[in-house]
Amino acid sequence: QVQLQESGPGLVKPSQTLSLTCTVSGGSISSGDYYWSWIRQPPGKGLEWIGYIYYSGSTYYNPSLKSRVTISVDTSKNQFSLKLSSVTAADTAVYYCAREGAYYGSGSYYWFDPWGQGTLVTVSS
Amino acid sequence: SSELTQDPAVSVALGQTVRITCQGDSLRSYYATWYQQKPGQAPVLVIYGKNNRPSGIPDRFSGSTSGNTASLTITGAQAEDEADYYCNSRDSSGDHKVFGTGTKVTVL
């Protein structure tokens, strides 16, 4: 059973870079069957997809965050990471990592399962 | 960028049926996926594809699509179904994913 766990600082100063790591257990990032995503949720608000990475290193980012986001992967450690630069208070959120699946056919669909438990990152001086 | 619109809140009497809808142009091309989120917890996948339930999700949860609207139906709602529900799909113009605005379901 695949499990994901986020880790990283819970407090980041404005204008600095937020850095988080997601450790995957119970399965290999390198299997190639899935993408590995970051999703965030500001307190009391909805979900926002940040981006994904494939084990090969290919990435795709939310256009609204693309200029500030970098997602990387370390297959030797079975981890993938998020960096978000130039943070402001608007980046305060619970950050989740999740495994992203996709089905391509006459009716394509995508899903996130499982999710990590989430980690709250507060941007404040 | 596509948007997925959901009603902010709905209520249902215990044991009755409730339908949650999600509207967006991208749903004409891609099926919606549905998540349940309880306070302080990570979202949980409840419906994916045309109408598929992951292992462990009760069969009172079902999904459907018509045109640009996807629906999640809870038939015989239970107290434990009280939660926020989010739909999710791919944007029509690229490979980025979008989430619906979320619906809070209250079981009376």
GROMACS .gro file of C-alpha atoms in nm:
model
  233
    1GLN     CA    1   0.000   0.000   0.000
    2VAL     CA    2   0.156   0.323  -0.117
    3GLN     CA    3   0.189   0.600   0.139
    4LEU     CA    4   0.312   0.956   0.100
    5GLN     CA    5   0.453   1.186   0.367
    6GLU     CA    6   0.533   1.556   0.336
    7SER     CA    7   0.815   1.717   0.529
    8GLY     CA    8   0.970   2.061   0.552
    9PRO     CA    9   0.963   2.390   0.742
   10GLY     CA   10   0.629   2.507   0.874
   11LEU     CA   11   0.726   2.873   0.867
   12VAL     CA   12   0.878   3.067   0.578
   13LYS     CA   13   0.955   3.438   0.561
   14PRO     CA   14   0.805   3.655   0.286
   15SER     CA   15   1.014   3.672  -0.033
   16GLN     CA   16   1.198   3.351   0.056
   17THR     CA   17   1.165   3.007  -0.101
   18LEU     CA   18   0.932   2.741   0.034
   19SER     CA   19   1.083   2.391   0.015
   20LEU     CA   20   0.900   2.066   0.082
   21THR     CA   21   0.979   1.700   0.023
   22CYS     CA   22   0.742   1.409  -0.024
   23THR     CA   23   0.866   1.063   0.068
   24VAL     CA   24   0.693   0.770  -0.099
   25SER     CA   25   0.680   0.431   0.071
   26GLY     CA   26   0.523   0.102  -0.030
   27GLY     CA   27   0.586   0.160  -0.398
   28SER     CA   28   0.845   0.297  -0.638
   29ILE     CA   29   0.834   0.641  -0.798
   30SER     CA   30   1.026   0.484  -1.085
   31SER     CA   31   0.751   0.237  -1.175
   32GLY     CA   32   0.642   0.476  -1.448
   33ASP     CA   33   0.273   0.413  -1.397
   34TYR     CA   34   0.197   0.741  -1.226
   35TYR     CA   35   0.278   1.107  -1.198
   36TRP     CA   36   0.364   1.269  -0.866
   37SER     CA   37   0.184   1.589  -0.775
   38TRP     CA   38   0.171   1.878  -0.533
   39ILE     CA   39  -0.162   2.032  -0.432
   40ARG     CA   40  -0.229   2.308  -0.182
   41GLN     CA   41  -0.523   2.440   0.019
   42PRO     CA   42  -0.524   2.782   0.189
   43PRO     CA   43  -0.696   2.780   0.528
   44GLY     CA   44  -1.072   2.763   0.483
   45LYS     CA   45  -1.046   2.758   0.104
   46GLY     CA   46  -1.047   2.512  -0.185
   47LEU     CA   47  -0.785   2.295  -0.348
   48GLU     CA   48  -0.531   2.418  -0.603
   49TRP     CA   49  -0.314   2.188  -0.816
   50ILE     CA   50   0.046   2.309  -0.826
   51GLY     CA   51   0.210   2.067  -1.066
   52TYR     CA   52   0.344   1.718  -1.129
   53ILE     CA   53   0.663   1.536  -1.208
   54TYR     CA   54   0.722   1.206  -1.383
   55TYR     CA   55   1.001   0.974  -1.270
   56SER     CA   56   1.201   1.074  -1.576
   57GLY     CA   57   1.203   1.434  -1.455
   58SER     CA   58   0.947   1.578  -1.693
   59THR     CA   59   0.720   1.831  -1.527
   60TYR     CA   60   0.402   2.025  -1.581
   61TYR     CA   61   0.302   2.324  -1.372
   62ASN     CA   62  -0.011   2.524  -1.306
   63PRO     CA   63   0.022   2.825  -1.537
   64SER     CA   64  -0.073   3.057  -1.252
   65LEU     CA   65   0.232   2.945  -1.050
   66LYS     CA   66   0.470   2.837  -1.325
   67SER     CA   67   0.713   3.127  -1.288
   68ARG     CA   68   0.777   3.045  -0.921
   69VAL     CA   69   0.752   2.664  -0.904
   70THR     CA   70   1.013   2.393  -0.941
   71ILE     CA   71   0.936   2.025  -0.879
   72SER     CA   72   1.221   1.775  -0.879
   73VAL     CA   73   1.257   1.402  -0.818
   74ASP     CA   74   1.519   1.184  -0.649
   75THR     CA   75   1.444   0.828  -0.751
   76SER     CA   76   1.728   0.690  -0.537
   77LYS     CA   77   1.552   0.818  -0.226
   78ASN     CA   78   1.199   0.763  -0.362
   79GLN     CA   79   1.124   1.128  -0.302
   80PHE     CA   80   1.003   1.428  -0.494
   81SER     CA   81   1.027   1.790  -0.389
   82LEU     CA   82   0.860   2.127  -0.430
   83LYS     CA   83   1.023   2.469  -0.436
   84LEU     CA   84   0.809   2.783  -0.448
   85SER     CA   85   1.002   3.108  -0.470
   86SER     CA   86   0.918   3.464  -0.370
   87VAL     CA   87   0.645   3.358  -0.132
   88THR     CA   88   0.388   3.594   0.016
   89ALA     CA   89   0.114   3.551   0.273
   90ALA     CA   90  -0.111   3.428  -0.008
   91ASP     CA   91   0.104   3.116  -0.026
   92THR     CA   92   0.009   3.017   0.329
   93ALA     CA   93  -0.163   2.682   0.289
   94VAL     CA   94  -0.169   2.315   0.369
   95TYR     CA   95   0.052   2.152   0.107
   96TYR     CA   96  -0.028   1.798   0.000
   97CYS     CA   97   0.164   1.557  -0.214
   98ALA     CA   98  -0.033   1.295  -0.405
   99ARG     CA   99   0.006   1.023  -0.663
  100GLU     CA  100  -0.161   1.116  -0.989
  101GLY     CA  101  -0.305   0.855  -1.219
  102ALA     CA  102  -0.437   0.895  -1.570
  103TYR     CA  103  -0.653   0.694  -1.807
  104TYR     CA  104  -0.643   0.782  -2.174
  105GLY     CA  105  -0.929   0.657  -2.384
  106SER     CA  106  -1.260   0.758  -2.533
  107GLY     CA  107  -1.330   0.917  -2.199
  108SER     CA  108  -1.007   1.020  -2.033
  109TYR     CA  109  -0.984   1.089  -1.665
  110TYR     CA  110  -0.732   1.165  -1.396
  111TRP     CA  111  -0.721   1.099  -1.024
  112PHE     CA  112  -0.519   1.172  -0.712
  113ASP     CA  113  -0.479   0.876  -0.479
  114PRO     CA  114  -0.335   0.838  -0.225
  115TRP     CA  115  -0.262   1.173  -0.066
  116GLY     CA  116  -0.016   1.260   0.204
  117GLN     CA  117  -0.155   1.391   0.531
  118GLY     CA  118  -0.059   1.747   0.438
  119THR     CA  119   0.168   1.999   0.602
  120LEU     CA  120   0.078   2.355   0.694
  121VAL     CA  121   0.321   2.617   0.570
  122THR     CA  122   0.277   2.967   0.704
  123VAL     CA  123   0.440   3.264   0.534
  124SER     CA  124   0.512   3.527   0.794
  125SER     CA  125   0.796   3.742   0.917
  126SER     CA  126  -0.808   2.830  -1.801
  127SER     CA  127  -1.116   2.622  -1.728
  128GLU     CA  128  -1.320   2.654  -1.415
  129LEU     CA  129  -1.530   2.397  -1.235
  130THR     CA  130  -1.827   2.542  -1.051
  131GLN     CA  131  -2.004   2.375  -0.761
  132ASP     CA  132  -2.286   2.486  -0.533
  133PRO     CA  133  -2.130   2.608  -0.206
  134ALA     CA  134  -2.353   2.404   0.022
  135VAL     CA  135  -2.631   2.147   0.023
  136SER     CA  136  -2.814   1.968   0.299
  137VAL     CA  137  -2.979   1.628   0.310
  138ALA     CA  138  -3.190   1.445   0.563
  139LEU     CA  139  -3.042   1.130   0.707
  140GLY     CA  140  -3.114   0.839   0.475
  141GLN     CA  141  -3.224   1.055   0.184
  142THR     CA  142  -3.055   1.119  -0.151
  143VAL     CA  143  -2.845   1.420  -0.242
  144ARG     CA  144  -2.685   1.514  -0.574
  145ILE     CA  145  -2.383   1.741  -0.596
  146THR     CA  146  -2.309   1.899  -0.932
  147CYS     CA  147  -1.996   2.029  -1.100
  148GLN     CA  148  -2.011   2.242  -1.414
  149GLY     CA  149  -1.733   2.322  -1.656
  150ASP     CA  150  -1.645   2.316  -2.023
  151SER     CA  151  -1.363   2.067  -1.969
  152LEU     CA  152  -1.621   1.809  -1.858
  153ARG     CA  153  -1.731   1.777  -2.220
  154SER     CA  154  -1.389   1.620  -2.284
  155TYR     CA  155  -1.284   1.459  -1.955
  156TYR     CA  156  -1.465   1.275  -1.680
  157ALA     CA  157  -1.471   1.438  -1.339
  158THR     CA  158  -1.315   1.280  -1.035
  159TRP     CA  159  -1.467   1.334  -0.692
  160TYR     CA  160  -1.306   1.372  -0.349
  161GLN     CA  161  -1.445   1.381   0.004
  162GLN     CA  162  -1.268   1.593   0.262
  163LYS     CA  163  -1.349   1.594   0.631
  164PRO     CA  164  -1.220   1.868   0.865
  165GLY     CA  165  -0.850   1.843   0.931
  166GLN     CA  166  -0.804   1.552   0.692
  167ALA     CA  167  -0.663   1.504   0.345
  168PRO     CA  168  -0.909   1.455   0.060
  169VAL     CA  169  -1.015   1.100  -0.019
  170LEU     CA  170  -1.095   0.973  -0.368
  171VAL     CA  171  -1.458   0.856  -0.391
  172ILE     CA  172  -1.542   0.843  -0.764
  173TYR     CA  173  -1.325   0.835  -1.076
  174GLY     CA  174  -1.389   0.781  -1.444
  175LYS     CA  175  -1.739   0.715  -1.573
  176ASN     CA  176  -1.856   0.578  -1.237
  177ASN     CA  177  -1.581   0.388  -1.056
  178ARG     CA  178  -1.539   0.357  -0.681
  179PRO     CA  179  -1.208   0.279  -0.513
  180SER     CA  180  -1.198  -0.014  -0.277
  181GLY     CA  181  -1.359   0.078   0.054
  182ILE     CA  182  -1.593   0.345  -0.079
  183PRO     CA  183  -1.957   0.252  -0.010
  184ASP     CA  184  -2.183   0.184  -0.308
  185ARG     CA  185  -2.416   0.464  -0.200
  186PHE     CA  186  -2.172   0.693  -0.383
  187SER     CA  187  -2.217   0.714  -0.760
  188GLY     CA  188  -2.117   0.943  -1.042
  189SER     CA  189  -2.261   1.052  -1.375
  190THR     CA  190  -2.202   1.308  -1.649
  191SER     CA  191  -2.426   1.494  -1.892
  192GLY     CA  192  -2.285   1.754  -2.125
  193ASN     CA  193  -2.076   1.996  -1.922
  194THR     CA  194  -2.212   1.881  -1.586
  195ALA     CA  195  -2.083   1.602  -1.365
  196SER     CA  196  -2.280   1.479  -1.066
  197LEU     CA  197  -2.199   1.292  -0.749
  198THR     CA  198  -2.500   1.123  -0.590
  199ILE     CA  199  -2.518   0.992  -0.237
  200THR     CA  200  -2.813   0.753  -0.207
  201GLY     CA  201  -2.914   0.703   0.152
  202ALA     CA  202  -2.685   0.962   0.309
  203GLN     CA  203  -2.526   0.873   0.641
  204ALA     CA  204  -2.402   1.100   0.917
  205GLU     CA  205  -2.043   1.014   0.824
  206ASP     CA  206  -2.099   1.154   0.474
  207GLU     CA  207  -2.103   1.507   0.613
  208ALA     CA  208  -1.798   1.665   0.451
  209ASP     CA  209  -1.671   1.891   0.176
  210TYR     CA  210  -1.678   1.743  -0.173
  211TYR     CA  211  -1.457   1.856  -0.461
  212CYS     CA  212  -1.469   1.767  -0.826
  213ASN     CA  213  -1.154   1.765  -1.036
  214SER     CA  214  -1.066   1.735  -1.402
  215ARG     CA  215  -0.810   1.834  -1.657
  216ASP     CA  216  -0.812   2.180  -1.807
  217SER     CA  217  -0.929   2.191  -2.170
  218SER     CA  218  -0.627   2.390  -2.285
  219GLY     CA  219  -0.343   2.197  -2.127
  220ASP     CA  220  -0.235   1.917  -1.898
  221HIS     CA  221  -0.289   2.109  -1.578
  222LYS     CA  222  -0.560   1.996  -1.343
  223VAL     CA  223  -0.837   2.203  -1.191
  224PHE     CA  224  -1.052   2.152  -0.886
  225GLY     CA  225  -1.408   2.259  -0.835
  226THR     CA  226  -1.498   2.526  -0.583
  227GLY     CA  227  -1.623   2.267  -0.337
  228THR     CA  228  -1.961   2.176  -0.186
  229LYS     CA  229  -2.024   2.144   0.185
  230VAL     CA  230  -2.271   1.864   0.252
  231THR     CA  231  -2.465   1.875   0.577
  232VAL     CA  232  -2.657   1.568   0.689
  233LEU     CA  233  -2.958   1.668   0.898
   0.00000   0.00000   0.00000
